[in-house]
Structure formats: structure tokens, C-alpha cells
Short mmCIF file of C-alpha atoms in Angstrom, two decimals:
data_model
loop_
_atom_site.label_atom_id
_atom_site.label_comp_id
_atom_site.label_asym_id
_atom_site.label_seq_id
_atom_site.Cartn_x
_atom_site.Cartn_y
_atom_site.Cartn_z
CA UNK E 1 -15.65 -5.97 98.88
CA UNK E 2 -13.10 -3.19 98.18
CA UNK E 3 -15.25 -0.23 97.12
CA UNK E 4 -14.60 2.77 95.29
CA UNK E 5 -13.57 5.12 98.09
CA UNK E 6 -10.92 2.39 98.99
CA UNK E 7 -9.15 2.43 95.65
CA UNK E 8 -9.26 6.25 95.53
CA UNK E 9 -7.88 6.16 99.23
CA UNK E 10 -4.89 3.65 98.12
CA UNK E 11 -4.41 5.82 94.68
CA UNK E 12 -3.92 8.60 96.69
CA UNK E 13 -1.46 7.16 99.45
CA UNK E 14 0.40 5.76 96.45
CA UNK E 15 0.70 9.14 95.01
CA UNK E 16 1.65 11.11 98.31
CA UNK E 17 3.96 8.20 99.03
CA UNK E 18 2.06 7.62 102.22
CA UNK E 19 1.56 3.88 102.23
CA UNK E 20 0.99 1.79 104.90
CA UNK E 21 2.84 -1.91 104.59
CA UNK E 22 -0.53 -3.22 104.63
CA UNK E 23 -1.81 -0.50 102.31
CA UNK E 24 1.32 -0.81 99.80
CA UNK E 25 1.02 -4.72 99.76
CA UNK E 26 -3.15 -4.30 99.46
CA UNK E 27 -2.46 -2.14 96.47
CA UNK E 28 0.23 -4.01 94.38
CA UNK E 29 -1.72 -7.46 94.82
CA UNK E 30 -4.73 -4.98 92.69
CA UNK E 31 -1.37 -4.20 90.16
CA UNK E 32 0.02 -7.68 90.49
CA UNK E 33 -3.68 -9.46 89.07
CA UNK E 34 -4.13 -6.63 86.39
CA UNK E 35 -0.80 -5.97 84.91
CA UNK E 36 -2.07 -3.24 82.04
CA UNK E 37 -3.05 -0.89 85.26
CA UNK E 38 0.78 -1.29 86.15
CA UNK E 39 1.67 1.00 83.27
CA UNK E 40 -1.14 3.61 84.13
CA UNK E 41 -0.30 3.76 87.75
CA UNK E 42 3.35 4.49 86.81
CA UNK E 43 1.87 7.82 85.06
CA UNK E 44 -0.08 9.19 87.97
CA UNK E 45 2.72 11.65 89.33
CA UNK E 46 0.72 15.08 89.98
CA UNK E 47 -1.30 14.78 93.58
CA UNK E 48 -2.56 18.21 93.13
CA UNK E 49 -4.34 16.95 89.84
CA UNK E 50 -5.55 14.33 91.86
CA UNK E 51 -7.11 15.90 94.93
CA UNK E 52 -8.56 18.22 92.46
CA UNK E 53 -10.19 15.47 90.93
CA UNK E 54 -11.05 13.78 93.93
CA UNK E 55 -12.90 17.11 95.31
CA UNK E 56 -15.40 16.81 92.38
CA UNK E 57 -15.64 12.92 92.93
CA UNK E 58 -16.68 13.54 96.96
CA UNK E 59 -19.18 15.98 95.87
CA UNK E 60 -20.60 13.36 92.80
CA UNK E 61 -20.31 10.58 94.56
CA UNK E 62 -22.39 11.99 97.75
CA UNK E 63 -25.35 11.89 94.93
CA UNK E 64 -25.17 7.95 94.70
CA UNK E 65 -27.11 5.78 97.12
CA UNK E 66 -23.92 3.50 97.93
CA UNK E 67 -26.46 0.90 99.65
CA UNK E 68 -27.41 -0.03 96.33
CA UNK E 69 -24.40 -3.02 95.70
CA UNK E 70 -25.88 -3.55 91.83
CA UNK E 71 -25.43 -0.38 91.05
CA UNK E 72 -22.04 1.99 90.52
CA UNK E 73 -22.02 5.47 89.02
CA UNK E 74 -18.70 6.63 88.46
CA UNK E 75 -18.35 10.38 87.85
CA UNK E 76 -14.54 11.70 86.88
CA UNK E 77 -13.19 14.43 85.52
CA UNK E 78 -10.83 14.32 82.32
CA UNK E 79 -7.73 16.59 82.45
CA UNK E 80 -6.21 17.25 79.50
CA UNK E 81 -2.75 19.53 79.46
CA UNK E 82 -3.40 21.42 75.59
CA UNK E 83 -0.87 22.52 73.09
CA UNK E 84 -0.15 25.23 75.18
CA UNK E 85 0.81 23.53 78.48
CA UNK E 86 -2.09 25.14 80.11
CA UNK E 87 -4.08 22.68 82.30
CA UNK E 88 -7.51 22.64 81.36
CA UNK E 89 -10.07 20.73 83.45
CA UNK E 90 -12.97 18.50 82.00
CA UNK E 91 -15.56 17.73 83.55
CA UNK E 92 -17.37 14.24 82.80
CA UNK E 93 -20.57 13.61 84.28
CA UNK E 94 -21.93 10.40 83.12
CA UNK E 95 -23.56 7.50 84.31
CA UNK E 96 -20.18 4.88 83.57
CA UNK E 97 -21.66 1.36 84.89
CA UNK E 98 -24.32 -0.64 86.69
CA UNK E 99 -22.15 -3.33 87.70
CA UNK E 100 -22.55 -6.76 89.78
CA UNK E 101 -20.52 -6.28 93.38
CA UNK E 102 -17.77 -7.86 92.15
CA UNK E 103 -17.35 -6.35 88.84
CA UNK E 104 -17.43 -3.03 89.94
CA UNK E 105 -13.94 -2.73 91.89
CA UNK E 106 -12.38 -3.51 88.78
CA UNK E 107 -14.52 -1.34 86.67
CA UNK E 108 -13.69 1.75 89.33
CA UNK E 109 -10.13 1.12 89.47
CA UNK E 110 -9.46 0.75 85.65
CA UNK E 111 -11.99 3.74 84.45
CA UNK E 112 -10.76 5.97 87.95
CA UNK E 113 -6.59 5.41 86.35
CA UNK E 114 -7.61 6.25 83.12
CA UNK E 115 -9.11 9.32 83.31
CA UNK E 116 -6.53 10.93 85.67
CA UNK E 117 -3.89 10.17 83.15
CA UNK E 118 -2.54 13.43 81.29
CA UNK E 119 -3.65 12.21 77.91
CA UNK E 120 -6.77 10.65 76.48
CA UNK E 121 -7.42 9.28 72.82
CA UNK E 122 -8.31 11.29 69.92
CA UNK E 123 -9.45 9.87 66.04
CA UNK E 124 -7.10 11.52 63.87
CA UNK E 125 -8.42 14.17 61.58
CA UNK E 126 -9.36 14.19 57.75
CA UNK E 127 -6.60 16.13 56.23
CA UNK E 128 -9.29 17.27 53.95
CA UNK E 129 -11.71 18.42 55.85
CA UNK E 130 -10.40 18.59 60.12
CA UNK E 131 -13.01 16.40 60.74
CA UNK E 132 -12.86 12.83 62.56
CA UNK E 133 -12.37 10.50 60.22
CA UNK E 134 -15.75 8.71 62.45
CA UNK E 135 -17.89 12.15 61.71
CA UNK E 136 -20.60 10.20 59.72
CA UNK E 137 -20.96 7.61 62.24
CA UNK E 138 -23.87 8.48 63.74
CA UNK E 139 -25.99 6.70 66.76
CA UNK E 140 -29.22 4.39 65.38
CA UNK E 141 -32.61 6.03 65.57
CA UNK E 142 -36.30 5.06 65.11
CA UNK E 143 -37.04 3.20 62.28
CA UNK E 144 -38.81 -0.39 60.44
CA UNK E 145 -40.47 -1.58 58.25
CA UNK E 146 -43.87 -3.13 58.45
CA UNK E 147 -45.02 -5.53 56.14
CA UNK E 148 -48.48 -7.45 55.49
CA UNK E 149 -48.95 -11.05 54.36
CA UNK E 150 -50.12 -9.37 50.83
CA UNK E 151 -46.62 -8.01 50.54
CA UNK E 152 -47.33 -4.66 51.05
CA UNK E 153 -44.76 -2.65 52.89
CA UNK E 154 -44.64 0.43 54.64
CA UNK E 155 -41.64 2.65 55.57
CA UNK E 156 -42.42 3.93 59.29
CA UNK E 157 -42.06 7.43 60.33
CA UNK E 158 -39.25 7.90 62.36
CA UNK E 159 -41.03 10.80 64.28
CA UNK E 160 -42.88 7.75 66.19
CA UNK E 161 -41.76 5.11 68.95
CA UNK E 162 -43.75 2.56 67.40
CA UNK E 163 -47.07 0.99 66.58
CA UNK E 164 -50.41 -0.51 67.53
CA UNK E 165 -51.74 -3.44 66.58
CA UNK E 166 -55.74 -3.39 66.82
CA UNK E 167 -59.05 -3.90 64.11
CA UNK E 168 -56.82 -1.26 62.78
CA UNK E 169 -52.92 -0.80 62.67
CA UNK E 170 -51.84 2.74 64.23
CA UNK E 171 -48.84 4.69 65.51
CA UNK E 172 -48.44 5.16 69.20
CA UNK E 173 -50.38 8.26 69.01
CA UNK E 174 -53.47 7.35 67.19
CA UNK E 175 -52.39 8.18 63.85
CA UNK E 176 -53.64 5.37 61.75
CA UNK E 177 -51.84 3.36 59.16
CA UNK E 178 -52.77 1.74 55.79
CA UNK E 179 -51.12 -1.31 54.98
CA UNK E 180 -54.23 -3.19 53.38
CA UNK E 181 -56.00 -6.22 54.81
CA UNK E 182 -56.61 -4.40 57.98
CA UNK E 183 -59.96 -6.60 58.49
CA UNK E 184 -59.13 -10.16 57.90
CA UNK E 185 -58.24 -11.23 60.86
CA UNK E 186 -55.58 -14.04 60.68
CA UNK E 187 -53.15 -11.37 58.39
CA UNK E 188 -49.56 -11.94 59.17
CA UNK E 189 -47.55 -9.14 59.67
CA UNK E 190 -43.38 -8.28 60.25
CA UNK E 191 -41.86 -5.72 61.80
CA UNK E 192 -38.20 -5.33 60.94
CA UNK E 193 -35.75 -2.66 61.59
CA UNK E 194 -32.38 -2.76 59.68
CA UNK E 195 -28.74 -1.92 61.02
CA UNK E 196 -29.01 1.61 63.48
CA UNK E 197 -32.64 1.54 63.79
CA UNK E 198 -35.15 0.35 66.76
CA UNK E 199 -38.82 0.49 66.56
CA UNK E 200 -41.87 -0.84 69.08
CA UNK E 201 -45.03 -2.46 68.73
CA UNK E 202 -47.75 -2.93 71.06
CA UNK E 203 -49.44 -6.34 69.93
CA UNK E 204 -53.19 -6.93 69.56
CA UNK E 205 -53.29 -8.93 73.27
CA UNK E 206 -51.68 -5.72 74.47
CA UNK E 207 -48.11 -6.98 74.80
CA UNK E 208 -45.38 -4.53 74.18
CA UNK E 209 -41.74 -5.28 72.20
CA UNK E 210 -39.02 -3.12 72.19
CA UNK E 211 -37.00 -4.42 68.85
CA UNK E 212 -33.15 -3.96 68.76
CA UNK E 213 -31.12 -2.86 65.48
CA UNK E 214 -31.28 -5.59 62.80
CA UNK E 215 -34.38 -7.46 64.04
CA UNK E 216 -37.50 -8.81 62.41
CA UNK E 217 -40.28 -9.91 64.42
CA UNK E 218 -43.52 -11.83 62.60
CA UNK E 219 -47.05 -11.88 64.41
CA UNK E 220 -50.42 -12.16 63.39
CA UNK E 221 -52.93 -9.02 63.28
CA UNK E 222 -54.80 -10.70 65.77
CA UNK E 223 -54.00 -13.97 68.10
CA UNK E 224 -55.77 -17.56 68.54
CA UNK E 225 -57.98 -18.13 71.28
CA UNK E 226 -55.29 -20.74 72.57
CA UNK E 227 -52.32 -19.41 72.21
CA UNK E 228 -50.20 -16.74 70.93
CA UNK E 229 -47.30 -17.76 69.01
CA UNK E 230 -44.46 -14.98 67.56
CA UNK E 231 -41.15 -15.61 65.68
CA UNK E 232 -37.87 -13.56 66.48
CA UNK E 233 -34.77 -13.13 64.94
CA UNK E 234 -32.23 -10.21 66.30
CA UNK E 235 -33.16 -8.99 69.93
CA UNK E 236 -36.31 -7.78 71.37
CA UNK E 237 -37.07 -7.14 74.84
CA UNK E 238 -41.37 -8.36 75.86
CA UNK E 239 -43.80 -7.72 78.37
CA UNK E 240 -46.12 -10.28 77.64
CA UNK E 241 -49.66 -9.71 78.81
CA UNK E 242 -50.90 -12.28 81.39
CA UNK E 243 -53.07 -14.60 79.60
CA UNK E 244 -53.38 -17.92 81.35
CA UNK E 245 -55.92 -19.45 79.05
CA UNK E 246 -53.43 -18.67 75.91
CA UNK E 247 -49.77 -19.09 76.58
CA UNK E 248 -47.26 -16.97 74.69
CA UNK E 249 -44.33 -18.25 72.62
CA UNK E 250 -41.68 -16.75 71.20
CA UNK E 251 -39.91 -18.88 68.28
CA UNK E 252 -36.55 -18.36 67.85
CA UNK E 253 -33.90 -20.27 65.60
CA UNK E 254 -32.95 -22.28 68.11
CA UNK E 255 -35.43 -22.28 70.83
CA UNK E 256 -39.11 -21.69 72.03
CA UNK E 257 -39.50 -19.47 74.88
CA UNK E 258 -43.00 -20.07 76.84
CA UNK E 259 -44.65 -17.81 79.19
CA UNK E 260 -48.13 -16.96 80.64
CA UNK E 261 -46.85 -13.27 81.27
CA UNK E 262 -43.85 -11.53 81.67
CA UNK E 263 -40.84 -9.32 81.37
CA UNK E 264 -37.65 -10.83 79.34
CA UNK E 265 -35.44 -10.34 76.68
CA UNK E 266 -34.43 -12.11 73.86
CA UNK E 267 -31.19 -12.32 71.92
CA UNK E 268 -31.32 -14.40 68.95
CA UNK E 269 -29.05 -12.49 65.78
CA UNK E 270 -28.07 -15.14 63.57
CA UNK E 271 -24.60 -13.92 63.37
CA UNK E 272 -23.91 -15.15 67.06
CA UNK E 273 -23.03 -18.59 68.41
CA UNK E 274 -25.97 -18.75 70.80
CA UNK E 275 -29.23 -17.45 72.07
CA UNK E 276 -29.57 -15.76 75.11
CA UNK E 277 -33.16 -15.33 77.05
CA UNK E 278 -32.62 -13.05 80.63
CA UNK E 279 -35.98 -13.03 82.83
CA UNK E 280 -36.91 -9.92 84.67
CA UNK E 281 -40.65 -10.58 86.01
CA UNK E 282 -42.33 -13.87 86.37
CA UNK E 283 -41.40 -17.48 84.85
CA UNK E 284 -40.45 -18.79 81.45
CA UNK E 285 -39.75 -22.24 80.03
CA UNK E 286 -36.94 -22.57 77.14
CA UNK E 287 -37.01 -25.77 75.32
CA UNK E 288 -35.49 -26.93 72.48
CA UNK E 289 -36.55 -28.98 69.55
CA UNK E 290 -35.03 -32.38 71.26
CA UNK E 291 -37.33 -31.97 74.27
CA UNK E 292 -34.29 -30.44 76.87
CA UNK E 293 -35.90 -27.73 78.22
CA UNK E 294 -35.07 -25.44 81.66
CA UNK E 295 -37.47 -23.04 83.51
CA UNK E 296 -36.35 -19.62 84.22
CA UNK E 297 -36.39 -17.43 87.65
CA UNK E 298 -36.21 -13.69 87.58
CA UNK E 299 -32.26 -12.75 87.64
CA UNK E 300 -31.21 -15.64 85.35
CA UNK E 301 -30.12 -16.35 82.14
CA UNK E 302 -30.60 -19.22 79.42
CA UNK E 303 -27.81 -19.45 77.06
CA UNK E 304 -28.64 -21.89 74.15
CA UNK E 305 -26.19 -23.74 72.24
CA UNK E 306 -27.09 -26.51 69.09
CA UNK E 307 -28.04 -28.76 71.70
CA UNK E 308 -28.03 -27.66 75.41
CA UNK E 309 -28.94 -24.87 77.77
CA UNK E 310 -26.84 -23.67 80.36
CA UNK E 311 -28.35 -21.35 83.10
CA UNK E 312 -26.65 -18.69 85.25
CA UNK E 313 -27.38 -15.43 87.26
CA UNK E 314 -28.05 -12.21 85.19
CA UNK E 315 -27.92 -8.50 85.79
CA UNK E 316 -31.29 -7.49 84.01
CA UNK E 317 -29.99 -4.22 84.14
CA UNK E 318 -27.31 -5.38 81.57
CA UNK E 319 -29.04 -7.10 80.00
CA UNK E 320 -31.78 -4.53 78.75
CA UNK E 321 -29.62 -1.80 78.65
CA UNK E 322 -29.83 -1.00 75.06
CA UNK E 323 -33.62 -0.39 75.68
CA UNK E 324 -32.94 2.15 78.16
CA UNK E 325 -30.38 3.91 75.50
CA UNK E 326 -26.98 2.59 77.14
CA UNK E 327 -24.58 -0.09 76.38
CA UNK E 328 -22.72 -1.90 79.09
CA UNK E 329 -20.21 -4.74 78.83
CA UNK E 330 -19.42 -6.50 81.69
CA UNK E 331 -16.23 -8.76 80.73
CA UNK E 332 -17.53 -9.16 77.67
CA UNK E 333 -15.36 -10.13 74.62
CA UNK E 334 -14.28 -7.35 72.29
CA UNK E 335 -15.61 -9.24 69.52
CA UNK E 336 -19.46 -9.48 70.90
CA UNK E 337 -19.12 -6.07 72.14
CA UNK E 338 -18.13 -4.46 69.01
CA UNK E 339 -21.38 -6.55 67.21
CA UNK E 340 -23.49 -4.36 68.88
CA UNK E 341 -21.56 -1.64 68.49
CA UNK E 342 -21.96 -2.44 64.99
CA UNK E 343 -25.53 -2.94 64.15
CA UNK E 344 -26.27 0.07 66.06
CA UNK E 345 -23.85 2.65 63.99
CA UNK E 346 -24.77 0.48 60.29
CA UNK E 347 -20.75 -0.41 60.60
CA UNK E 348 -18.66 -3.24 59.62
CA UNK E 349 -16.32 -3.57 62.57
CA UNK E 350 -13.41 -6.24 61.90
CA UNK E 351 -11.24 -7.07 65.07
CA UNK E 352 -8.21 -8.44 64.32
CA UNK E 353 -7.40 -11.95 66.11
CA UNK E 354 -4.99 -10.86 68.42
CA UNK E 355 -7.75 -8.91 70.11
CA UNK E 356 -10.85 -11.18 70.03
CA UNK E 357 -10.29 -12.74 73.29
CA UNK E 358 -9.91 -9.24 74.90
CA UNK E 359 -12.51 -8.56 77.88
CA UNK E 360 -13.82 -5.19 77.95
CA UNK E 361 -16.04 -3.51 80.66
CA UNK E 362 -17.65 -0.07 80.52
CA UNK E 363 -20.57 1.73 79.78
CA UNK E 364 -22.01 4.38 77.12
CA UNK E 365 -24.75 5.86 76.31
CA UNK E 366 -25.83 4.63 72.55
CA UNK E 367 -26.28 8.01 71.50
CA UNK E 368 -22.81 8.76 71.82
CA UNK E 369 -20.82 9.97 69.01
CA UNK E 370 -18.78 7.27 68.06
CA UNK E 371 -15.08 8.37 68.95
CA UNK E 372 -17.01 7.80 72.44
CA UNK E 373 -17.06 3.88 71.95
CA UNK E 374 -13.07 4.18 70.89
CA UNK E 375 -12.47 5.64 73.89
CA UNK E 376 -14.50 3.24 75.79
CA UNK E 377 -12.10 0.84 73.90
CA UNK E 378 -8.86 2.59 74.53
CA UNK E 379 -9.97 2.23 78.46
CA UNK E 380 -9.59 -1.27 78.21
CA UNK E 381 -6.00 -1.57 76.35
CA UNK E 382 -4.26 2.11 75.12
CA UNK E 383 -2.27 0.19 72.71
CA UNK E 384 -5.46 -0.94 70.39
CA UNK E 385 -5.22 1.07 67.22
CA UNK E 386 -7.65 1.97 64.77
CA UNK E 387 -7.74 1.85 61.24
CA UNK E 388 -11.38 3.59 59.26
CA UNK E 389 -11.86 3.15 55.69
CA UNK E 390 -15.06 4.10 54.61
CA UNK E 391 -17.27 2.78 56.84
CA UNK E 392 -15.30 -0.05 58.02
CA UNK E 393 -13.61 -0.16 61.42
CA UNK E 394 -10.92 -2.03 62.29
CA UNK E 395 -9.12 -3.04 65.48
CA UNK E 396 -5.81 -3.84 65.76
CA UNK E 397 -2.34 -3.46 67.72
#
């Protein structure tokens, strides 16, 4: 596998005009499979720009444990010439991507090209105000709503991660809750957190869910002696607490997921053409209502359509990313990427067709402002314009 140091090395040959034959050829098969990089290559002219860059790089990338093939950190710096013509040097620190082996020489090449070009993408101002027309778009945070099988709803605080589920219902720190019908055991209760909000709940068998934006989850106040049964809609990551006696099952619109105890995530938003389980720890079984079913091993992937599964290999680091506060797409279509991107910033996004086949590959933290995500975008294809209307996004060329 080409790494990153090997791209830099043939970037900066090409630059110097130093190419070997070999070296030349080696670089122009990279230019001849990604023809977009063509054009960006062609604006690389300044080698002092680029050994300046490549100074901070060495020093960066000594940080990074390069044994580690799963995992990439890319650390650039921006350069921007200003109004003025005066060169002014920004430095980007930022963990870019976690990336399979084979991902990752793309993902270096494409993000290393783009931020040593001389220009980077900017939203357009108000002409009100000076202000990005994206200003009010900001990141999700912590909030849900809880409601009892009495219909009586709560609004939770947003200055907590989540709750507890016990004889009594609390917040993470003890504070308790009043949502009625605390005793009575079999009470049904629902989390749900709406578009730019997350919220967590530790269950009363002690197993912990992380919910995504746009996710309800329904469970009882306490479980059955025989099993412990939950339904799902959105995307929740679980670590289900081992319980051999009482199996747990997550109910989905599509499938059942069945485990004894384990880590795995679950994506299962309604406004997608499948389900997705990915299996960290342990084993799981996905069935469906016709009887197919597949077993899961840690590092793969169920993807469930009407009426099959298909299995492949995973990176669970992808995969729960958005729980650790990042998103990373990894060849993923513009269309599914900017659905997240979506329920996370409470935005309609609308890609036009032309673009809904485009891959894009990257990483962000999703606390990011959200010019960040357009110029995640912009990596992918400079010629992908925007147009914002209220809170309506849309992509075109």
C-alpha cells in the first residue's frame, strides 16, 4: 500500500520537476484513475509553499503511530494568499479520517492537494448583515423527550447526557425525575430526540443507548424475566448487558436484532432504503419476518433490504463515529451523507440529481460550524455550488 509519505514524496518530485520515469509513471497512473485531482495538481506551482507545509506535516505526522493500518490522521496546513497578496499561513490541526488501508491513500492524496491549493471555499456573505448566509446553522446538542404510557411527557434538560431507568427514573447524576407511574412496573416508556439533538439512557437491566438525531426508542420501566424486548426507529448505538437467561431484542421496521450481550449499532431512519446493524463486541443474530436470518461477527455489517440481508466487513470506528462527536464518510454517496448532515443541523438538504451518485470521503467533527461540512464537500468536487434559502440547502453544479 502507497502511504502517505509516498504521495507527499511524488507531490513533491512533481513540483521540483525531479521525477524519476518510474516515479512520473507511478504518479500519473494516481492522476490517470482520479481525473478531478488532474485539475488540482495542475495548480500546485509554489515548492516553497510546499516544503513549508511539509515541515509542519513531518513534525504532525511523527505524533501518529503509523503501525496502526485502520487508522490515518492527516494534519495540513491551509494557505490562503489575502486581499493583500500577503501569504498568510493556517494552521489546521484536526483529526481528518480513520480510514480502512485502502481507503486512506485516496483520502491522503485528495485532502493533501486540496489544502495546498492557493484558495479554499468561502459561503458568501449576507449583504445585510456580513454574516454567512449558514450563521444559524448550528451543530445538534443534548436533548429528548421522555414520555410515559399515561401520556405524560417531559422535556429533558439539556444540561444532562441522559437518564436512568430504575424503581425511579433519574438523570445521570442522581437528579430524579417525575413523569408519573414511576411504581407500576410494566409502564412503557419512549425516549425520542428530534432533528439536532442526541440523548442517552441507561435501561433498568443496566444497558446503555446512545440515541442519534431524530430517533425514538420505546422500552418498558422494567424488563420480563425472559427476555428484554426494545423497539428502534432512527439510530442508536447499545451495550447490552450480558443476560443469558433473558435475551435482548431490538425491533426495528424491518428486522429483529438478538443478542445475549453486546456492543452494536443500529441504523434504522425510515427515510433510508435499508437497515444497517455493525457489531463491535460479541455475537448477534438479524432475522427477518420471513425466517432469513444471518449471525454477526465483530467487524461486520448486516445491511437489510425488504427481503434479504447481505453481510460485509465494517470499520466500527465508522460506523459509531457520530457517538464519539465526528462524522466520517468513507465513499459514501453525497445523498446519505448529507442525511446525516441533515438531521444533525435540523436542515432540509436537497441534492440535485446530477450529484446523488457522487462519493464523498472525509471527516468532521459534528460540532463544526457548518461552512465546515461545505468545505468537506468542496474537497470532494470544487465545482458543487450552493444555494441557502432559509434553512434549506441545496447542492448543485
Amino acid at each position: 500500500m502507497q502511504n502517505l509519505d509516498r504521495i507527499v514524496t511524488l507531490l513533491k518530485g512533481y513540483l521540483s520537476d525531479n521525477l524519476t520515469v518510474d516515479e512520473s509513471a507511478e504518479l500519473q497512473e494516481l492522476l490517470k484513475n482520479h481525473p478531478s485531482l488532474n485539475e488540482l495538481s495542475n495548480e500546485l506551482k509554489d515548492i516553497g509553499q510546499l516544503e513549508c507545509a511539509l515541515q509542519e506535516y513531518e513534525i504532525l505526522y511523527n505524533e501518529i503511530n503509523s503501525n496502526k493500518e485502520q487508522q490515518l490522521l492527516t494534519d495540513i496546513l491551509l494557505q490562503i494568499n489575502d486581499k493583500r497578496g500577503r501569504n498568510r499561513v493556517y494552521h489546521l490541526r484536526r483529526q481528518i479520517i480513520r480510514y480502512s488501508s485502502v481507503a486512506a491513500v485516496f483520502i491522503a492524496f485528495v485532502v493533501g492537494i486540496f489544502f495546498l491549493r492557493k484558495h479554499y471555499f468561502v459561503i458568501e456573505p449576507n449583504e445585510k448583515n456580513g454574516q454567512s448566509l449558514s450563521e444559524n446553522f448550528v451543530p445538534g446538542h443534548n436533548q429528548a423527550t421522555l414520555t410515559s404510557s399515561n401520556g405524560q411527557t417531559l422535556e429533558l434538560s439539556d444540561a444532562h447526557l441522559g437518564i436512568v431507568i430504575n424503581k425511579n427514573i433519574t438523570y445521570n447524576d442522581g437528579t430524579e425525575l417525575n413523569i408519573g407511574q414511576n411504581t407500576i412496573e410494566h409502564t412503557q416508556l419512549t425516549l425520542s430526540t428530534p432533528k439536532g439533538g442526541q440523548y442517552q439512557v441507561t435501561l433498568a437491566d443496566g444497558t446503555k443507548v446512545w440515541l442519534n438525531a431524530a430517533t425514538v426508542l420505546r422500552y418498558p420501566q422494567k424488563f420480563a424475566s425472559d427476555i428484554r424486548t426494545v423497539e428502534l426507529e432512527g439510530e442508536a448505538y447499545f451495550e447490552v448487558a450480558r443476560n443469558e437467561k433473558a435475551p435482548f431484542v431490538v425491533r426495528t421496521k424491518n428486522e429483529s436484532v438478538r443478542v445475549l450481550g453486546t456492543h452494536f449499532n443500529v441504523n434504522t431512519y425510515r427515510d433510508e432504503p435499508v437497515s444497517i446493524v455493525s457489531l463491535l463486541e460479541g455475537s448477534v443474530t438479524v432475522s427477518l419476518p420471513n425466517k432469513i436470518s444471518q449471525i454477526l461477527k465483530p467487524g461486520q455489517q448486516s445491511i437489510t433490504r425488504t427481503d434479504r440481508i447481505d453481510v460485509q466487513p465494517v470499520n466500527t470506528s465508522e460506523a459509531v463515529a457520530w457517538k464519539n462527536g465526528e462524522f466520517m464518510f468513507n465513499s459514501e454517496n453525497l445523498v446519505s451523507a448529507m442525511n446525516k448532515i441533515a438531521r444533525w443541523y435540523d436542515l432540509e438538504i436537497i441534492v440535485e440529481p446530477p450529484l446523488r451518485e457522487i462519493a464523498i470521503w472525509g471527516a468532521i467533527s459534528r460540532y463544526d460550524k457548518f461552512d465546515k461540512v461545505l468545505e468537506l464537500i468542496q474537497l470532494v468536487d470544487s465545482r458543487i455550488k450552493f444555494k441557502i434559502e432559509g434553512r434549506r440547502v441545496t447542492l448543485m453544479k
